[in-house]
JSON list of C-alpha atoms and ligand atoms in Angstrom, two decimals:
[
{"chain": "B", "resi": 299, "resn": "MET", "atom": "CA", "xyz": [-84.90, 150.38, -105.15]},
{"chain": "B", "resi": 300, "resn": "THR", "atom": "CA", "xyz": [-83.31, 152.81, -107.57]},
{"chain": "B", "resi": 301, "resn": "ASP", "atom": "CA", "xyz": [-84.90, 154.00, -110.78]},
{"chain": "B", "resi": 302, "resn": "LYS", "atom": "CA", "xyz": [-81.76, 154.29, -112.88]},
{"chain": "B", "resi": 303, "resn": "GLN", "atom": "CA", "xyz": [-82.75, 154.01, -116.54]},
{"chain": "B", "resi": 304, "resn": "ILE", "atom": "CA", "xyz": [-80.58, 152.07, -118.97]},
{"chain": "B", "resi": 305, "resn": "LEU", "atom": "CA", "xyz": [-80.99, 150.75, -122.49]},
{"chain": "B", "resi": 306, "resn": "CYS", "atom": "CA", "xyz": [-81.81, 147.02, -122.39]},
{"chain": "B", "resi": 307, "resn": "PRO", "atom": "CA", "xyz": [-78.27, 145.56, -122.78]},
{"chain": "B", "resi": 308, "resn": "TRP", "atom": "CA", "xyz": [-79.50, 142.70, -124.96]},
{"chain": "B", "resi": 309, "resn": "CYS", "atom": "CA", "xyz": [-81.62, 144.30, -127.68]},
{"chain": "B", "resi": 310, "resn": "MET", "atom": "CA", "xyz": [-80.24, 147.84, -127.12]},
{"chain": "B", "resi": 311, "resn": "GLN", "atom": "CA", "xyz": [-83.62, 149.21, -128.16]},
{"chain": "B", "resi": 312, "resn": "ILE", "atom": "CA", "xyz": [-85.88, 149.55, -125.14]},
{"chain": "B", "resi": 313, "resn": "LYS", "atom": "CA", "xyz": [-85.30, 151.69, -122.05]},
{"chain": "B", "resi": 314, "resn": "ILE", "atom": "CA", "xyz": [-85.63, 149.82, -118.76]},
{"chain": "B", "resi": 315, "resn": "ILE", "atom": "CA", "xyz": [-85.04, 150.33, -115.05]},
{"chain": "B", "resi": 316, "resn": "SER", "atom": "CA", "xyz": [-81.53, 148.93, -114.49]},
{"chain": "B", "resi": 317, "resn": "GLU", "atom": "CA", "xyz": [-82.72, 146.54, -111.75]},
{"chain": "B", "resi": 318, "resn": "LYS", "atom": "CA", "xyz": [-84.79, 144.62, -114.30]},
{"chain": "B", "resi": 319, "resn": "GLY", "atom": "CA", "xyz": [-81.59, 143.69, -116.18]},
{"chain": "B", "resi": 320, "resn": "ILE", "atom": "CA", "xyz": [-83.33, 143.17, -119.53]},
{"chain": "B", "resi": 321, "resn": "CYS", "atom": "CA", "xyz": [-86.56, 144.37, -121.18]},
{"chain": "B", "resi": 322, "resn": "SER", "atom": "CA", "xyz": [-89.76, 142.31, -121.09]},
{"chain": "B", "resi": 323, "resn": "LYS", "atom": "CA", "xyz": [-89.44, 141.51, -124.78]},
{"chain": "B", "resi": 324, "resn": "CYS", "atom": "CA", "xyz": [-86.02, 139.89, -124.23]},
{"chain": "B", "resi": 325, "resn": "TYR", "atom": "CA", "xyz": [-87.27, 138.30, -120.99]},
{"chain": "B", "resi": 326, "resn": "ASN", "atom": "CA", "xyz": [-90.15, 136.62, -122.85]},
{"chain": "B", "resi": 327, "resn": "HIS", "atom": "CA", "xyz": [-87.61, 134.84, -125.07]},
{"chain": "B", "resi": 328, "resn": "LEU", "atom": "CA", "xyz": [-86.14, 133.05, -122.03]},
{"chain": "B", "resi": 329, "resn": "ASP", "atom": "CA", "xyz": [-87.32, 129.56, -121.12]},
{"chain": "B", "resi": 330, "resn": "SER", "atom": "CA", "xyz": [-89.11, 129.03, -117.80]},
{"chain": "B", "resi": 331, "resn": "LEU", "atom": "CA", "xyz": [-85.96, 127.95, -115.92]},
{"chain": "B", "resi": 332, "resn": "GLU", "atom": "CA", "xyz": [-84.06, 130.99, -117.16]},
{"chain": "B", "resi": 333, "resn": "GLN", "atom": "CA", "xyz": [-86.99, 133.21, -116.17]},
{"chain": "B", "resi": 334, "resn": "LYS", "atom": "CA", "xyz": [-86.90, 131.71, -112.68]},
{"chain": "B", "resi": 335, "resn": "ASN", "atom": "CA", "xyz": [-83.15, 132.45, -112.46]},
{"chain": "B", "resi": 336, "resn": "TRP", "atom": "CA", "xyz": [-83.88, 135.94, -113.68]},
{"chain": "B", "resi": 337, "resn": "HIS", "atom": "CA", "xyz": [-86.27, 136.59, -110.80]},
{"chain": "B", "resi": 338, "resn": "ASN", "atom": "CA", "xyz": [-83.51, 135.60, -108.40]},
{"chain": "B", "resi": 339, "resn": "TYR", "atom": "CA", "xyz": [-81.09, 137.99, -110.09]},
{"chain": "B", "resi": 340, "resn": "GLN", "atom": "CA", "xyz": [-83.64, 140.80, -109.82]},
{"chain": "B", "resi": 341, "resn": "THR", "atom": "CA", "xyz": [-84.42, 140.23, -106.17]},
{"chain": "B", "resi": 342, "resn": "SER", "atom": "CA", "xyz": [-80.71, 140.18, -105.31]},
{"chain": "B", "resi": 343, "resn": "ASN", "atom": "CA", "xyz": [-80.10, 143.37, -107.29]},
{"chain": "B", "resi": 344, "resn": "TYR", "atom": "CA", "xyz": [-77.88, 141.41, -109.64]},
{"chain": "B", "resi": 345, "resn": "ALA", "atom": "CA", "xyz": [-79.78, 141.45, -112.92]},
{"chain": "B", "resi": 346, "resn": "GLU", "atom": "CA", "xyz": [-77.88, 144.24, -114.67]},
{"chain": "B", "resi": 347, "resn": "LEU", "atom": "CA", "xyz": [-74.56, 142.48, -114.04]},
{"chain": "B", "resi": 348, "resn": "MET", "atom": "CA", "xyz": [-75.90, 139.08, -115.11]},
{"chain": "B", "resi": 349, "resn": "ALA", "atom": "CA", "xyz": [-77.35, 140.55, -118.31]},
{"chain": "B", "resi": 350, "resn": "LEU", "atom": "CA", "xyz": [-73.81, 141.60, -119.20]},
{"chain": "B", "resi": 351, "resn": "ALA", "atom": "CA", "xyz": [-72.26, 138.29, -118.05]},
{"chain": "B", "resi": 352, "resn": "ILE", "atom": "CA", "xyz": [-74.67, 136.34, -120.28]},
{"chain": "B", "resi": 353, "resn": "LYS", "atom": "CA", "xyz": [-73.93, 138.68, -123.16]},
{"chain": "B", "resi": 354, "resn": "ILE", "atom": "CA", "xyz": [-70.19, 138.00, -122.77]},
{"chain": "B", "resi": 355, "resn": "ASP", "atom": "CA", "xyz": [-70.87, 134.27, -122.56]},
{"chain": "B", "resi": 356, "resn": "THR", "atom": "CA", "xyz": [-72.96, 134.31, -125.73]},
{"chain": "B", "resi": 357, "resn": "ALA", "atom": "CA", "xyz": [-70.24, 136.21, -127.60]},
{"chain": "B", "resi": 358, "resn": "PHE", "atom": "CA", "xyz": [-67.70, 133.66, -126.37]},
{"chain": "B", "resi": 359, "resn": "GLN", "atom": "CA", "xyz": [-69.80, 130.73, -127.62]},
{"chain": "B", "resi": 360, "resn": "PHE", "atom": "CA", "xyz": [-70.24, 132.53, -130.91]},
{"chain": "B", "resi": 361, "resn": "SER", "atom": "CA", "xyz": [-66.46, 132.99, -131.23]},
{"chain": "B", "resi": 362, "resn": "GLU", "atom": "CA", "xyz": [-65.82, 129.31, -130.55]},
{"chain": "B", "resi": 363, "resn": "LYS", "atom": "CA", "xyz": [-67.69, 128.58, -133.78]},
{"chain": "B", "resi": 364, "resn": "SER", "atom": "CA", "xyz": [-65.99, 131.22, -135.91]},
{"chain": "B", "resi": 365, "resn": "SER", "atom": "CA", "xyz": [-63.24, 130.44, -138.41]},
{"chain": "B", "resi": 366, "resn": "ASP", "atom": "CA", "xyz": [-60.55, 132.56, -136.71]},
{"chain": "B", "resi": 367, "resn": "SER", "atom": "CA", "xyz": [-61.54, 131.24, -133.30]},
{"chain": "B", "resi": 368, "resn": "GLU", "atom": "CA", "xyz": [-58.00, 130.67, -132.02]},
{"chain": "B", "resi": 369, "resn": "SER", "atom": "CA", "xyz": [-56.93, 134.32, -131.85]},
{"chain": "B", "resi": 370, "resn": "VAL", "atom": "CA", "xyz": [-60.37, 135.49, -130.70]},
{"chain": "B", "resi": 371, "resn": "LEU", "atom": "CA", "xyz": [-60.47, 132.93, -127.89]},
{"chain": "B", "resi": 372, "resn": "LYS", "atom": "CA", "xyz": [-56.96, 133.93, -126.83]},
{"chain": "B", "resi": 373, "resn": "GLN", "atom": "CA", "xyz": [-58.24, 137.49, -126.53]},
{"chain": "B", "resi": 374, "resn": "PHE", "atom": "CA", "xyz": [-61.21, 136.31, -124.45]},
{"chain": "B", "resi": 375, "resn": "HIS", "atom": "CA", "xyz": [-58.89, 134.40, -122.13]},
{"chain": "B", "resi": 376, "resn": "GLN", "atom": "CA", "xyz": [-56.75, 137.50, -121.60]},
{"chain": "B", "resi": 377, "resn": "SER", "atom": "CA", "xyz": [-59.72, 139.84, -121.11]},
{"chain": "B", "resi": 378, "resn": "ARG", "atom": "CA", "xyz": [-61.40, 137.48, -118.63]},
{"chain": "B", "resi": 379, "resn": "ILE", "atom": "CA", "xyz": [-58.28, 137.26, -116.45]},
{"chain": "B", "resi": 380, "resn": "ARG", "atom": "CA", "xyz": [-57.49, 140.98, -116.63]},
{"chain": "B", "resi": 381, "resn": "CYS", "atom": "CA", "xyz": [-61.10, 141.86, -115.88]},
{"chain": "B", "resi": 382, "resn": "VAL", "atom": "CA", "xyz": [-61.23, 139.78, -112.69]},
{"chain": "B", "resi": 383, "resn": "LEU", "atom": "CA", "xyz": [-57.72, 140.90, -111.73]},
{"chain": "B", "resi": 384, "resn": "GLU", "atom": "CA", "xyz": [-58.95, 144.49, -111.81]},
{"chain": "B", "resi": 385, "resn": "MET", "atom": "CA", "xyz": [-61.94, 143.53, -109.66]},
{"chain": "B", "resi": 386, "resn": "PHE", "atom": "CA", "xyz": [-59.58, 142.07, -107.06]},
{"chain": "B", "resi": 387, "resn": "LYS", "atom": "CA", "xyz": [-57.46, 145.22, -107.19]},
{"chain": "B", "resi": 388, "resn": "GLN", "atom": "CA", "xyz": [-60.45, 147.06, -105.68]},
{"chain": "B", "resi": 389, "resn": "LEU", "atom": "CA", "xyz": [-60.04, 145.11, -102.44]},
{"chain": "B", "resi": 390, "resn": "ASN", "atom": "CA", "xyz": [-58.02, 146.50, -99.60]},
{"chain": "B", "resi": 391, "resn": "ASN", "atom": "CA", "xyz": [-54.77, 144.54, -99.12]},
{"chain": "B", "resi": 392, "resn": "THR", "atom": "CA", "xyz": [-55.73, 143.89, -95.49]},
{"chain": "B", "resi": 393, "resn": "THR", "atom": "CA", "xyz": [-58.37, 141.45, -96.81]},
{"chain": "B", "resi": 394, "resn": "PHE", "atom": "CA", "xyz": [-55.47, 139.07, -97.41]},
{"chain": "B", "resi": 395, "resn": "LYS", "atom": "CA", "xyz": [-53.58, 139.52, -94.15]},
{"chain": "B", "resi": 396, "resn": "PRO", "atom": "CA", "xyz": [-50.97, 138.18, -93.23]},
{"chain": "B", "resi": 397, "resn": "ILE", "atom": "CA", "xyz": [-49.90, 138.17, -96.87]},
{"chain": "B", "resi": 398, "resn": "THR", "atom": "CA", "xyz": [-47.87, 141.33, -97.33]},
{"chain": "B", "resi": 399, "resn": "SER", "atom": "CA", "xyz": [-48.65, 144.06, -99.86]},
{"chain": "B", "resi": 400, "resn": "GLU", "atom": "CA", "xyz": [-45.38, 143.24, -101.67]},
{"chain": "B", "resi": 401, "resn": "GLU", "atom": "CA", "xyz": [-46.37, 139.58, -102.02]},
{"chain": "B", "resi": 402, "resn": "LEU", "atom": "CA", "xyz": [-49.82, 140.57, -103.28]},
{"chain": "B", "resi": 403, "resn": "GLU", "atom": "CA", "xyz": [-48.32, 142.90, -105.87]},
{"chain": "B", "resi": 404, "resn": "GLN", "atom": "CA", "xyz": [-45.92, 140.18, -106.95]},
{"chain": "B", "resi": 405, "resn": "TYR", "atom": "CA", "xyz": [-48.81, 137.71, -107.28]},
{"chain": "B", "resi": 406, "resn": "LYS", "atom": "CA", "xyz": [-50.96, 140.15, -109.29]},
{"chain": "B", "resi": 407, "resn": "HIS", "atom": "CA", "xyz": [-48.00, 140.93, -111.53]},
{"chain": "B", "resi": 408, "resn": "LEU", "atom": "CA", "xyz": [-47.45, 137.21, -112.18]},
{"chain": "B", "resi": 409, "resn": "ILE", "atom": "CA", "xyz": [-51.14, 136.87, -113.12]},
{"chain": "B", "resi": 410, "resn": "LYS", "atom": "CA", "xyz": [-50.81, 139.73, -115.59]},
{"chain": "B", "resi": 411, "resn": "GLU", "atom": "CA", "xyz": [-47.74, 138.09, -117.12]},
{"chain": "B", "resi": 412, "resn": "TYR", "atom": "CA", "xyz": [-49.53, 134.74, -117.26]},
{"chain": "B", "resi": 413, "resn": "SER", "atom": "CA", "xyz": [-52.45, 136.37, -119.09]},
{"chain": "B", "resi": 414, "resn": "GLU", "atom": "CA", "xyz": [-49.91, 137.72, -121.60]},
{"chain": "B", "resi": 415, "resn": "GLN", "atom": "CA", "xyz": [-48.42, 134.23, -121.85]},
{"chain": "B", "resi": 416, "resn": "THR", "atom": "CA", "xyz": [-44.96, 135.32, -120.72]},
{"chain": "B", "resi": 417, "resn": "ARG", "atom": "CA", "xyz": [-45.27, 133.14, -117.58]},
{"chain": "B", "resi": 418, "resn": "THR", "atom": "CA", "xyz": [-46.33, 129.54, -117.25]},
{"chain": "B", "resi": 419, "resn": "ASP", "atom": "CA", "xyz": [-49.19, 128.36, -115.07]},
{"chain": "B", "resi": 420, "resn": "GLU", "atom": "CA", "xyz": [-46.66, 126.27, -113.06]},
{"chain": "B", "resi": 421, "resn": "GLU", "atom": "CA", "xyz": [-44.80, 129.39, -111.94]},
{"chain": "B", "resi": 422, "resn": "LEU", "atom": "CA", "xyz": [-48.02, 131.11, -111.00]},
{"chain": "B", "resi": 423, "resn": "ASN", "atom": "CA", "xyz": [-49.44, 128.03, -109.34]},
{"chain": "B", "resi": 424, "resn": "GLN", "atom": "CA", "xyz": [-46.36, 127.48, -107.17]},
{"chain": "B", "resi": 425, "resn": "PHE", "atom": "CA", "xyz": [-46.44, 131.03, -105.86]},
{"chain": "B", "resi": 426, "resn": "SER", "atom": "CA", "xyz": [-50.20, 130.89, -105.37]},
{"chain": "B", "resi": 427, "resn": "ILE", "atom": "CA", "xyz": [-49.91, 127.75, -103.20]},
{"chain": "B", "resi": 428, "resn": "VAL", "atom": "CA", "xyz": [-47.29, 129.42, -100.98]},
{"chain": "B", "resi": 429, "resn": "LEU", "atom": "CA", "xyz": [-49.54, 132.47, -100.46]},
{"chain": "B", "resi": 430, "resn": "ARG", "atom": "CA", "xyz": [-52.74, 130.45, -100.01]},
{"chain": "B", "resi": 431, "resn": "GLN", "atom": "CA", "xyz": [-51.16, 128.51, -97.13]},
{"chain": "B", "resi": 432, "resn": "LYS", "atom": "CA", "xyz": [-50.70, 131.71, -95.16]},
{"chain": "B", "resi": 433, "resn": "LEU", "atom": "CA", "xyz": [-54.43, 132.45, -95.08]},
{"chain": "B", "resi": 434, "resn": "SER", "atom": "CA", "xyz": [-56.92, 131.07, -92.66]},
{"chain": "B", "resi": 435, "resn": "THR", "atom": "CA", "xyz": [-60.41, 132.25, -91.74]},
{"chain": "B", "resi": 436, "resn": "ASN", "atom": "CA", "xyz": [-63.68, 130.91, -90.37]},
{"chain": "B", "resi": 437, "resn": "ASN", "atom": "CA", "xyz": [-65.65, 133.49, -92.30]},
{"chain": "B", "resi": 438, "resn": "PRO", "atom": "CA", "xyz": [-67.35, 131.66, -95.24]},
{"chain": "B", "resi": 439, "resn": "GLN", "atom": "CA", "xyz": [-67.56, 134.82, -97.36]},
{"chain": "B", "resi": 440, "resn": "LEU", "atom": "CA", "xyz": [-63.83, 135.39, -96.98]},
{"chain": "B", "resi": 441, "resn": "GLN", "atom": "CA", "xyz": [-63.10, 131.71, -97.64]},
{"chain": "B", "resi": 442, "resn": "ASN", "atom": "CA", "xyz": [-64.93, 132.01, -100.97]},
{"chain": "B", "resi": 443, "resn": "ILE", "atom": "CA", "xyz": [-63.03, 135.17, -101.84]},
{"chain": "B", "resi": 444, "resn": "TYR", "atom": "CA", "xyz": [-59.71, 133.45, -101.08]},
{"chain": "B", "resi": 445, "resn": "THR", "atom": "CA", "xyz": [-60.63, 130.40, -103.16]},
{"chain": "B", "resi": 446, "resn": "THR", "atom": "CA", "xyz": [-61.59, 132.60, -106.08]},
{"chain": "B", "resi": 447, "resn": "PHE", "atom": "CA", "xyz": [-58.51, 134.80, -105.73]},
{"chain": "B", "resi": 448, "resn": "PHE", "atom": "CA", "xyz": [-56.22, 131.80, -106.10]},
{"chain": "B", "resi": 449, "resn": "SER", "atom": "CA", "xyz": [-58.04, 130.14, -108.98]},
{"chain": "B", "resi": 450, "resn": "PHE", "atom": "CA", "xyz": [-59.74, 132.74, -111.20]},
{"chain": "B", "resi": 451, "resn": "TRP", "atom": "CA", "xyz": [-56.77, 132.96, -113.59]},
{"chain": "B", "resi": 452, "resn": "CYS", "atom": "CA", "xyz": [-57.00, 129.28, -114.59]},
{"chain": "B", "resi": 453, "resn": "GLY", "atom": "CA", "xyz": [-56.60, 128.35, -118.27]},
{"chain": "B", "resi": 454, "resn": "GLU", "atom": "CA", "xyz": [-59.58, 127.80, -120.55]},
{"chain": "B", "resi": 455, "resn": "GLU", "atom": "CA", "xyz": [-58.83, 124.07, -120.62]},
{"chain": "B", "resi": 456, "resn": "ILE", "atom": "CA", "xyz": [-59.52, 123.70, -116.91]},
{"chain": "B", "resi": 457, "resn": "LEU", "atom": "CA", "xyz": [-62.30, 126.28, -116.64]},
{"chain": "B", "resi": 458, "resn": "ASP", "atom": "CA", "xyz": [-65.19, 124.17, -115.37]},
{"chain": "B", "resi": 459, "resn": "TRP", "atom": "CA", "xyz": [-67.87, 126.76, -116.00]},
{"chain": "B", "resi": 460, "resn": "SER", "atom": "CA", "xyz": [-69.36, 128.72, -118.83]},
{"chain": "B", "resi": 461, "resn": "TYR", "atom": "CA", "xyz": [-68.37, 132.39, -118.90]},
{"chain": "B", "resi": 462, "resn": "PHE", "atom": "CA", "xyz": [-71.64, 133.51, -117.36]},
{"chain": "B", "resi": 463, "resn": "GLN", "atom": "CA", "xyz": [-71.30, 131.01, -114.50]},
{"chain": "B", "resi": 464, "resn": "TYR", "atom": "CA", "xyz": [-67.69, 132.09, -114.06]},
{"chain": "B", "resi": 465, "resn": "PHE", "atom": "CA", "xyz": [-68.67, 135.75, -113.67]},
{"chain": "B", "resi": 466, "resn": "GLU", "atom": "CA", "xyz": [-71.70, 134.80, -111.55]},
{"chain": "B", "resi": 467, "resn": "ILE", "atom": "CA", "xyz": [-69.50, 132.93, -109.07]},
{"chain": "B", "resi": 468, "resn": "ILE", "atom": "CA", "xyz": [-66.73, 135.51, -108.93]},
{"chain": "B", "resi": 469, "resn": "THR", "atom": "CA", "xyz": [-68.90, 138.61, -108.70]},
{"chain": "B", "resi": 470, "resn": "GLY", "atom": "CA", "xyz": [-71.28, 136.76, -106.35]},
{"chain": "B", "resi": 471, "resn": "ASN", "atom": "CA", "xyz": [-68.35, 136.45, -103.95]},
{"chain": "B", "resi": 472, "resn": "LEU", "atom": "CA", "xyz": [-66.99, 139.93, -104.52]},
{"chain": "B", "resi": 473, "resn": "LYS", "atom": "CA", "xyz": [-70.26, 141.85, -104.26]},
{"chain": "B", "resi": 474, "resn": "PHE", "atom": "CA", "xyz": [-70.04, 141.72, -100.45]},
{"chain": "B", "resi": 475, "resn": "LEU", "atom": "CA", "xyz": [-66.97, 143.93, -100.63]},
{"chain": "B", "resi": 476, "resn": "ILE", "atom": "CA", "xyz": [-67.20, 145.79, -103.95]},
{"chain": "B", "resi": 477, "resn": "PRO", "atom": "CA", "xyz": [-70.27, 147.74, -105.16]},
{"chain": "B", "resi": 478, "resn": "ILE", "atom": "CA", "xyz": [-72.07, 146.00, -108.05]},
{"chain": "B", "resi": 479, "resn": "GLU", "atom": "CA", "xyz": [-71.92, 149.22, -110.10]},
{"chain": "B", "resi": 480, "resn": "LYS", "atom": "CA", "xyz": [-68.11, 149.08, -109.89]},
{"chain": "B", "resi": 481, "resn": "LEU", "atom": "CA", "xyz": [-68.05, 145.41, -110.95]},
{"chain": "B", "resi": 482, "resn": "ILE", "atom": "CA", "xyz": [-70.27, 146.23, -113.95]},
{"chain": "B", "resi": 483, "resn": "GLU", "atom": "CA", "xyz": [-68.04, 149.17, -114.88]},
{"chain": "B", "resi": 484, "resn": "ILE", "atom": "CA", "xyz": [-64.95, 146.92, -114.85]},
{"chain": "B", "resi": 485, "resn": "MET", "atom": "CA", "xyz": [-66.68, 144.28, -117.01]},
{"chain": "B", "resi": 486, "resn": "GLN", "atom": "CA", "xyz": [-67.73, 146.96, -119.52]},
{"chain": "B", "resi": 487, "resn": "LYS", "atom": "CA", "xyz": [-64.17, 148.28, -119.62]},
{"chain": "B", "resi": 488, "resn": "HIS", "atom": "CA", "xyz": [-62.65, 144.89, -120.44]},
{"chain": "B", "resi": 489, "resn": "PHE", "atom": "CA", "xyz": [-65.34, 143.82, -122.92]},
{"chain": "B", "resi": 490, "resn": "PRO", "atom": "CA", "xyz": [-66.08, 147.18, -124.59]},
{"chain": "B", "resi": 491, "resn": "VAL", "atom": "CA", "xyz": [-67.28, 145.90, -127.98]},
{"chain": "B", "resi": 492, "resn": "ILE", "atom": "CA", "xyz": [-69.54, 143.22, -126.50]},
{"chain": "B", "resi": 493, "resn": "SER", "atom": "CA", "xyz": [-70.93, 145.67, -123.94]},
{"chain": "B", "resi": 494, "resn": "SER", "atom": "CA", "xyz": [-71.87, 148.30, -126.49]},
{"chain": "B", "resi": 495, "resn": "ASN", "atom": "CA", "xyz": [-73.51, 145.98, -129.04]},
{"chain": "B", "resi": 496, "resn": "PRO", "atom": "CA", "xyz": [-76.74, 143.95, -128.91]},
{"chain": "B", "resi": 497, "resn": "ILE", "atom": "CA", "xyz": [-76.48, 140.34, -127.73]},
{"chain": "B", "resi": 498, "resn": "LYS", "atom": "CA", "xyz": [-75.45, 137.86, -130.43]},
{"chain": "B", "resi": 499, "resn": "GLN", "atom": "CA", "xyz": [-78.11, 135.36, -131.37]},
{"chain": "B", "resi": 500, "resn": "LEU", "atom": "CA", "xyz": [-77.04, 131.73, -131.21]},
{"chain": "B", "resi": 501, "resn": "ASN", "atom": "CA", "xyz": [-78.72, 129.29, -133.53]},
{"chain": "X", "resi": 272, "resn": "ZN", "atom": "ZN1", "xyz": [-84.33, 143.91, -124.71]}
]
């Protein structure tokens, strides 16, 4: 247990211990199922990250309804991919042995270009299949990391999850190898405006 104090990331008004994720006032607005999920986040030391993931998700849903949604959603798409790409850059290249460092760099560069829409998903997909075939492991944690590494950059149209589920799955896999504080820092960096403002209220 740490006693790091932060401002509740949702209301941005009440000081809390970071492990709580959100203040009790914000917590009381959750329905019973969400409160149950919240307890799980707290016991797995995951609440601060999930508070941010839900905040990003809410902002995304809000943008979908706005009049200039197309350009805003394009920005979300790019930030999501770049954010997770930076998370993966924290991993040692040996995690993906026998893929070489050069191949990994090439793959990451293709992802960056895809996020900027200067590469098509076919080009990226073809290269990703070639690399994926080189990997094999019996370790379930590593299997999940590999699966995520070769799919996280997917387009919005085939993204099966909400943004908060997306970040929950990806960071849930990565937290075995990357400190949660680092993952939070990367999310804040890629979603600076959302991170520093109170959560948007959906009607
Ligand atoms: Zn609050």
